[in-house]
Tab-separated table of N, CA and C in Angstrom:
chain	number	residue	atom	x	y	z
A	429	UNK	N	14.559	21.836	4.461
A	429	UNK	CA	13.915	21.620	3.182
A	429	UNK	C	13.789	22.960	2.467
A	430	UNK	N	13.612	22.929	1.386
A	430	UNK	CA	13.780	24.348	0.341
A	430	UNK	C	12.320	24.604	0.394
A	431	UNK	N	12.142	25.991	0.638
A	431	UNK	CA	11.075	26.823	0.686
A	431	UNK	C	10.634	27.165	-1.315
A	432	UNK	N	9.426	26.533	-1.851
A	432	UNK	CA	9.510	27.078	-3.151
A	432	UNK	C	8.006	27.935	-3.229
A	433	UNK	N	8.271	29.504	-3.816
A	433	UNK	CA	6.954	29.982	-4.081
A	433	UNK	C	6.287	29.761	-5.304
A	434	UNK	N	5.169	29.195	-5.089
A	434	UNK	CA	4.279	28.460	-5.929
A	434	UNK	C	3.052	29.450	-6.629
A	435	UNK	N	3.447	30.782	-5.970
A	435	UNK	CA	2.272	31.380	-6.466
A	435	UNK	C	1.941	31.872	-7.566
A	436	UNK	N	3.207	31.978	-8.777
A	436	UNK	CA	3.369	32.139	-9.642
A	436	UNK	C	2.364	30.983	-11.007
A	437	UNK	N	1.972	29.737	-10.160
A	437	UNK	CA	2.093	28.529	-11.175
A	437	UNK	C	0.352	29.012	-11.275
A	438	UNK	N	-0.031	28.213	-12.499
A	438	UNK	CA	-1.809	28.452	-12.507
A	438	UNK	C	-1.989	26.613	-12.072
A	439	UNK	N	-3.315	26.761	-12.008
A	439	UNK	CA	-4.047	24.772	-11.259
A	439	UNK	C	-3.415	24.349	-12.183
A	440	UNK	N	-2.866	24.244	-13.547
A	440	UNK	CA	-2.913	23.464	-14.378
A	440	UNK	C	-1.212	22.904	-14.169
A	441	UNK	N	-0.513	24.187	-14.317
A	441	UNK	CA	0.828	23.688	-13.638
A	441	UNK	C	1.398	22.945	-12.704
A	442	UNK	N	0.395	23.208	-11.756
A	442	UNK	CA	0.548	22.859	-9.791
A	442	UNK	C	0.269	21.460	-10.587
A	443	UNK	N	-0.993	20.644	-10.927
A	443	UNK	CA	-1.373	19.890	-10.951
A	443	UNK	C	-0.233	18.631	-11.892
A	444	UNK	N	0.269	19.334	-13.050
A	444	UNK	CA	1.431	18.989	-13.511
A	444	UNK	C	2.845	18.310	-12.806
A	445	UNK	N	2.810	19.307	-11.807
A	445	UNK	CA	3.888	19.175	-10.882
A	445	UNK	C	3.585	18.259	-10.213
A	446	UNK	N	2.777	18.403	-9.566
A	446	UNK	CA	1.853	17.056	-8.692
A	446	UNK	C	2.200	15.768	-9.231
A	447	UNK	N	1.926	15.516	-10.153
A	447	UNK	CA	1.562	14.376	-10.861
A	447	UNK	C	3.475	13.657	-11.219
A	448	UNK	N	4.139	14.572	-11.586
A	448	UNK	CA	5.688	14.510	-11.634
A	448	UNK	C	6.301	14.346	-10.136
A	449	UNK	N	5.836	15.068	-9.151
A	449	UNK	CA	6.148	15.103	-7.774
A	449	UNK	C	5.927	13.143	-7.305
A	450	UNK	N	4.489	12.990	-7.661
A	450	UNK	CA	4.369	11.532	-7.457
A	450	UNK	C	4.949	10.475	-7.942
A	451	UNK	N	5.369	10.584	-9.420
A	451	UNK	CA	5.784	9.880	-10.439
A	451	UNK	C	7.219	9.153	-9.590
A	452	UNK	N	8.014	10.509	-9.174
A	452	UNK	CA	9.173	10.651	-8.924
A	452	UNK	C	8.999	9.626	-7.666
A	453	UNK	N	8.723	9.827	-6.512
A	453	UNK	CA	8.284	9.488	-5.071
A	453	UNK	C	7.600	7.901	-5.632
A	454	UNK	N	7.079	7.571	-6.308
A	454	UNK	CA	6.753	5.935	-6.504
A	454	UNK	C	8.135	5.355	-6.973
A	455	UNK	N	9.081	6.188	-8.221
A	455	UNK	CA	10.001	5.206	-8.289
A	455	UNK	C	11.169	5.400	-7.550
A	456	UNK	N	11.295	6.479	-6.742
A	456	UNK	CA	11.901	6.135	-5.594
A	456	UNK	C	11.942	5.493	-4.601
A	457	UNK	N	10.161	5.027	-4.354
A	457	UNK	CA	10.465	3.870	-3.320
A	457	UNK	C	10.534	2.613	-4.096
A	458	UNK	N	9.993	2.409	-5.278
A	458	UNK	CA	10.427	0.970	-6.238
A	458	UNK	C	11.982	0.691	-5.464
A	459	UNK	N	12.920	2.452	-6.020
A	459	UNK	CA	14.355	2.004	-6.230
A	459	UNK	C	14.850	1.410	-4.115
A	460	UNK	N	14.168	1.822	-3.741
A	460	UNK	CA	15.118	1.722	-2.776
A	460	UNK	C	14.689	0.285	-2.073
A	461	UNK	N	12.993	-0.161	-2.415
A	461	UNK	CA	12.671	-1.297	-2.184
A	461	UNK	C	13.611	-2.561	-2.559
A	462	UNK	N	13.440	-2.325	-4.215
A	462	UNK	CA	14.389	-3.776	-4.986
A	462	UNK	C	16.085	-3.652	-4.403
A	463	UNK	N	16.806	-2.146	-4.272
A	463	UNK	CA	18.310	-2.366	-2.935
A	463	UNK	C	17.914	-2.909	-2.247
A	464	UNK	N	17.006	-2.779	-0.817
A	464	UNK	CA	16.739	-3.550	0.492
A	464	UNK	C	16.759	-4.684	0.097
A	465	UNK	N	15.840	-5.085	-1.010
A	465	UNK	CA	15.526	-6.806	-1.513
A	465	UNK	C	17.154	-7.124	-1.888
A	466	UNK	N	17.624	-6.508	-2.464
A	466	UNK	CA	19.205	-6.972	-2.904
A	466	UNK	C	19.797	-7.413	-1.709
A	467	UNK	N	19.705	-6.629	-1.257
A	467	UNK	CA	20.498	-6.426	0.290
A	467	UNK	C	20.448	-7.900	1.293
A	468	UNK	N	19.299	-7.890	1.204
A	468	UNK	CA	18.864	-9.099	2.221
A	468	UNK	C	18.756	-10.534	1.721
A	469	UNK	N	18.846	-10.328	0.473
A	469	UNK	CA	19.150	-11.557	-0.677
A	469	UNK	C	20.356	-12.189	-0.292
A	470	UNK	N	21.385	-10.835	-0.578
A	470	UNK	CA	22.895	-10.936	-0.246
A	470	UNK	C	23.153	-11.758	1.113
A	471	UNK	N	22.268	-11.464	2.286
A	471	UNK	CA	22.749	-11.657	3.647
A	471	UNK	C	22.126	-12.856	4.211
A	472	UNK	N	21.138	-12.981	3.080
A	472	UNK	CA	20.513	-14.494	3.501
A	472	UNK	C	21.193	-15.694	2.695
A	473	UNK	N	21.707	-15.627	1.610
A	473	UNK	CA	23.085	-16.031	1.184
A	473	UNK	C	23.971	-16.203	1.663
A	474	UNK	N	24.581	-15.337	2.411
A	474	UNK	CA	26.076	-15.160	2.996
A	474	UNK	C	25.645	-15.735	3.855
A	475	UNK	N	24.761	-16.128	4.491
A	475	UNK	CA	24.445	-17.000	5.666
A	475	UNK	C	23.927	-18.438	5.472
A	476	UNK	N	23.259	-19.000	4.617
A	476	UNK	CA	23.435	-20.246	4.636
A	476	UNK	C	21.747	-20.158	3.846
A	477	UNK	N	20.597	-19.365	4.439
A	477	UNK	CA	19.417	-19.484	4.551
A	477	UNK	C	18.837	-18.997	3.409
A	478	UNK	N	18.076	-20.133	2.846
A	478	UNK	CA	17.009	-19.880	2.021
A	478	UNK	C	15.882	-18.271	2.560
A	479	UNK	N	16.049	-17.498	1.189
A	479	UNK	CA	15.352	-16.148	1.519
A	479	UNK	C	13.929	-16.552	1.969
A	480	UNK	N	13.035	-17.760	1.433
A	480	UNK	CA	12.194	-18.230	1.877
A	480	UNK	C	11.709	-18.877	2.986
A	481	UNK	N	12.830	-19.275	3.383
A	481	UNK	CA	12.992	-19.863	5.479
A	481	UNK	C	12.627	-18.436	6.275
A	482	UNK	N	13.127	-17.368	5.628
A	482	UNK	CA	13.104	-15.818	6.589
A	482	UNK	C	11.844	-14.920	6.356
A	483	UNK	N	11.044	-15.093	4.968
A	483	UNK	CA	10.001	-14.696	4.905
A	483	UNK	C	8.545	-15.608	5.840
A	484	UNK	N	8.736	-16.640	5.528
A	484	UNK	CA	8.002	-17.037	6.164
A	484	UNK	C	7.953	-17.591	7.382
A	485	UNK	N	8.756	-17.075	8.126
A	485	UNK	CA	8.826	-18.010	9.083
A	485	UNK	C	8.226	-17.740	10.210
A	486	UNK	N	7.398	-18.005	11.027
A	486	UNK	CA	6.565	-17.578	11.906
A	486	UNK	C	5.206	-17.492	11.497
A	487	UNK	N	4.772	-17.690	10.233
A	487	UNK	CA	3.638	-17.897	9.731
A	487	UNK	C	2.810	-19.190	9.761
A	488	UNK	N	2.060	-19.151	10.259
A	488	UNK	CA	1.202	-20.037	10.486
A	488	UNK	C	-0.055	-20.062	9.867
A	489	UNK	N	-0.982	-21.413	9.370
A	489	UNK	CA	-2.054	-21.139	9.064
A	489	UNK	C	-3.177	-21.242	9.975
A	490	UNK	N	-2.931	-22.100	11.049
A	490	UNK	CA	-3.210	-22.150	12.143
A	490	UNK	C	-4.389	-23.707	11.837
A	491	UNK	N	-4.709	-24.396	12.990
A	491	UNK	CA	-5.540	-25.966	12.703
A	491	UNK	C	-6.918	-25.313	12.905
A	492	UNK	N	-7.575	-26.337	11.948
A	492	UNK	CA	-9.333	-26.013	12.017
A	492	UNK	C	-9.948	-26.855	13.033
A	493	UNK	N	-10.901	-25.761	13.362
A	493	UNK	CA	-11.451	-26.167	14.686
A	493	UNK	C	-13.283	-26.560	14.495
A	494	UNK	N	-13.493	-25.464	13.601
A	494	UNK	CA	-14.981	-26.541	12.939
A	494	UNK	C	-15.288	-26.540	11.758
A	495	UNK	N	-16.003	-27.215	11.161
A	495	UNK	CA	-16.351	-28.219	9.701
A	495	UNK	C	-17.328	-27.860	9.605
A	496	UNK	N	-17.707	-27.542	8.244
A	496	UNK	CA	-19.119	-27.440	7.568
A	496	UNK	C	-19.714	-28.702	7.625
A	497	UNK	N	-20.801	-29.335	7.994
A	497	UNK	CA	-21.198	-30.469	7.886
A	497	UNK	C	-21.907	-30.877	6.671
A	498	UNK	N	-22.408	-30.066	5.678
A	498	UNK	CA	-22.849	-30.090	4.204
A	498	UNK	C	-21.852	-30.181	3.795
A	499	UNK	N	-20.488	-29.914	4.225
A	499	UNK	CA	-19.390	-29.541	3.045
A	499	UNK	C	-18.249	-30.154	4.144
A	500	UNK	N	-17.705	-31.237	3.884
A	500	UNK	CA	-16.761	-31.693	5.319
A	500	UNK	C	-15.147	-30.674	4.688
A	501	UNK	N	-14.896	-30.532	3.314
A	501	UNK	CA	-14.297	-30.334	2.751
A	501	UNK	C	-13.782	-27.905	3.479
A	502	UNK	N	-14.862	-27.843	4.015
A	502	UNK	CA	-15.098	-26.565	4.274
A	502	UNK	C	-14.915	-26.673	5.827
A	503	UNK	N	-13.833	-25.807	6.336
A	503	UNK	CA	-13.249	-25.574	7.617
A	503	UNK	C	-12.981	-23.827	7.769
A	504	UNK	N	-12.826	-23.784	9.355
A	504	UNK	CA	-12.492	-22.605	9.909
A	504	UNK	C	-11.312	-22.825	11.190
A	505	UNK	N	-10.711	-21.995	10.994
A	505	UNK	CA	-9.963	-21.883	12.523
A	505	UNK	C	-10.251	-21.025	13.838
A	506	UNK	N	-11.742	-20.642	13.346
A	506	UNK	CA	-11.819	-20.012	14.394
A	506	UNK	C	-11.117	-18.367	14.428
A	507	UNK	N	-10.219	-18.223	13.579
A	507	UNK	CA	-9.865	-16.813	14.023
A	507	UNK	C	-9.982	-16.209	12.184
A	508	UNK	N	-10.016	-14.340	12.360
A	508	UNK	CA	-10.738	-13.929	11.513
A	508	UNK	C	-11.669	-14.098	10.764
A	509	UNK	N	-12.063	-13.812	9.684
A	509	UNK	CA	-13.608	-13.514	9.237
A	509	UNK	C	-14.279	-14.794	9.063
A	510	UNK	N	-15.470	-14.775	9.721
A	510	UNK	CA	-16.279	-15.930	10.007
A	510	UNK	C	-16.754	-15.800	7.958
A	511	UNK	N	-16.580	-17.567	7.728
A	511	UNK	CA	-17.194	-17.914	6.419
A	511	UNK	C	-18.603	-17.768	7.092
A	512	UNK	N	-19.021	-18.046	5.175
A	512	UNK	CA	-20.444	-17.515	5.458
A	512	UNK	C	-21.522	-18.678	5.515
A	513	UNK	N	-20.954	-19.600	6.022
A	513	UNK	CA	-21.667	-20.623	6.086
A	513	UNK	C	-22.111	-20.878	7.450
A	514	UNK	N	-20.435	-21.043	8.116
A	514	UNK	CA	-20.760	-19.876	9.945
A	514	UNK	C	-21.494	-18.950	10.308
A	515	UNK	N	-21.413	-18.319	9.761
A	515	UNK	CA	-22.183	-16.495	9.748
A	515	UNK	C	-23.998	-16.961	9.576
A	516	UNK	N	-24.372	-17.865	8.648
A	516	UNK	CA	-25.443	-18.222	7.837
A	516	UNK	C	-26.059	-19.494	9.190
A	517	UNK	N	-25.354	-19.725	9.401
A	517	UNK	CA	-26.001	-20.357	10.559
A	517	UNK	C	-25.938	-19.854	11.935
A	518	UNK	N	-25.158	-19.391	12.159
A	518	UNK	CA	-25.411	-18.443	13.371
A	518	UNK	C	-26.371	-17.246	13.623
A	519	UNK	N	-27.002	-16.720	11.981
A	519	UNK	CA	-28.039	-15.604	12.141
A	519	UNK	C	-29.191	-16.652	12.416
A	520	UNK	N	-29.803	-17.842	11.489
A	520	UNK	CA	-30.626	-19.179	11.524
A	520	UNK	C	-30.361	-19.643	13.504
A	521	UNK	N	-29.688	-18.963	14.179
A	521	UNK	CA	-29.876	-19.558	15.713
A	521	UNK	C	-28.811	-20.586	16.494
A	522	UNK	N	-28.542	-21.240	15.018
A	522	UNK	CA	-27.880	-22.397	15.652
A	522	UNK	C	-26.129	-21.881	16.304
A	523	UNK	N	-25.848	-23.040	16.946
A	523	UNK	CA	-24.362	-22.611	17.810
A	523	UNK	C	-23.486	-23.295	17.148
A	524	UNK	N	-22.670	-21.921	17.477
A	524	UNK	CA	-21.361	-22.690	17.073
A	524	UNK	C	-20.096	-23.643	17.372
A	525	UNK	N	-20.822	-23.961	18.729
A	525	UNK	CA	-20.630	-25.021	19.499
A	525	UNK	C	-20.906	-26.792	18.462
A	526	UNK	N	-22.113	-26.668	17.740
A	526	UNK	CA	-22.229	-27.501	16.688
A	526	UNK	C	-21.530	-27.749	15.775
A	527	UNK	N	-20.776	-26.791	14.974
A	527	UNK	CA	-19.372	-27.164	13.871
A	527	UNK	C	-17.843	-27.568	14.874
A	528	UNK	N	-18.172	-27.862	16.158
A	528	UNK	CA	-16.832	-28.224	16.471
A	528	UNK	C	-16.142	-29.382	16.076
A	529	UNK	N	-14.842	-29.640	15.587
A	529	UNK	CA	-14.377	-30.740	15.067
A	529	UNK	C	-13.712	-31.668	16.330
């Protein structure tokens, strides 16, 4: 990498540069993002497969395991952030053995 002496510049310059240094480095990864996206567009094409079969695939939302009973309409699966209706009854004592579906 090129060695540049900077000591010449005052804050106002550096900061200039900075700001151009970044400018540059965001639309360079734009540019090389939307190629990859080209790229894999191309190859999910040339292959038969909807680009949307390959993004998602392995995604799951996963089945709910307990029900708000004020709200039957209001579910959890049990994994990540406990709603706060869970949360709101579990500080109140009760188990969560009780919202099981």
């Amino acid at each position: 990498m090129a060695s540049f002496d900077l000591s010449g510049y005052n804050l106002a310059e550096l900061k200039g540069l900075h700001f151009d240094i970044e400018r540059e480095i965001q639309r360079r990864s734009h540019d090389e993002r939307e190629q990859a996206m080209a790229r894999i567009r191309t190859l999910a094409a040339d292959a038969g497969i909807p680009l949307e079969a390959l993004v998602n695939e392995g995604a799951t939302t996963g089945v709910a395991r307990y029900r708000n009973p004020a709200d039957n309409a209001q579910t959890w699966t049990g994994r990540g952030r406990q709603p706060r209706w869970i949360a709101d009854a579990l500080a109140s004592g009760r188990s969560l053995d009780e919202f099981k579906i």
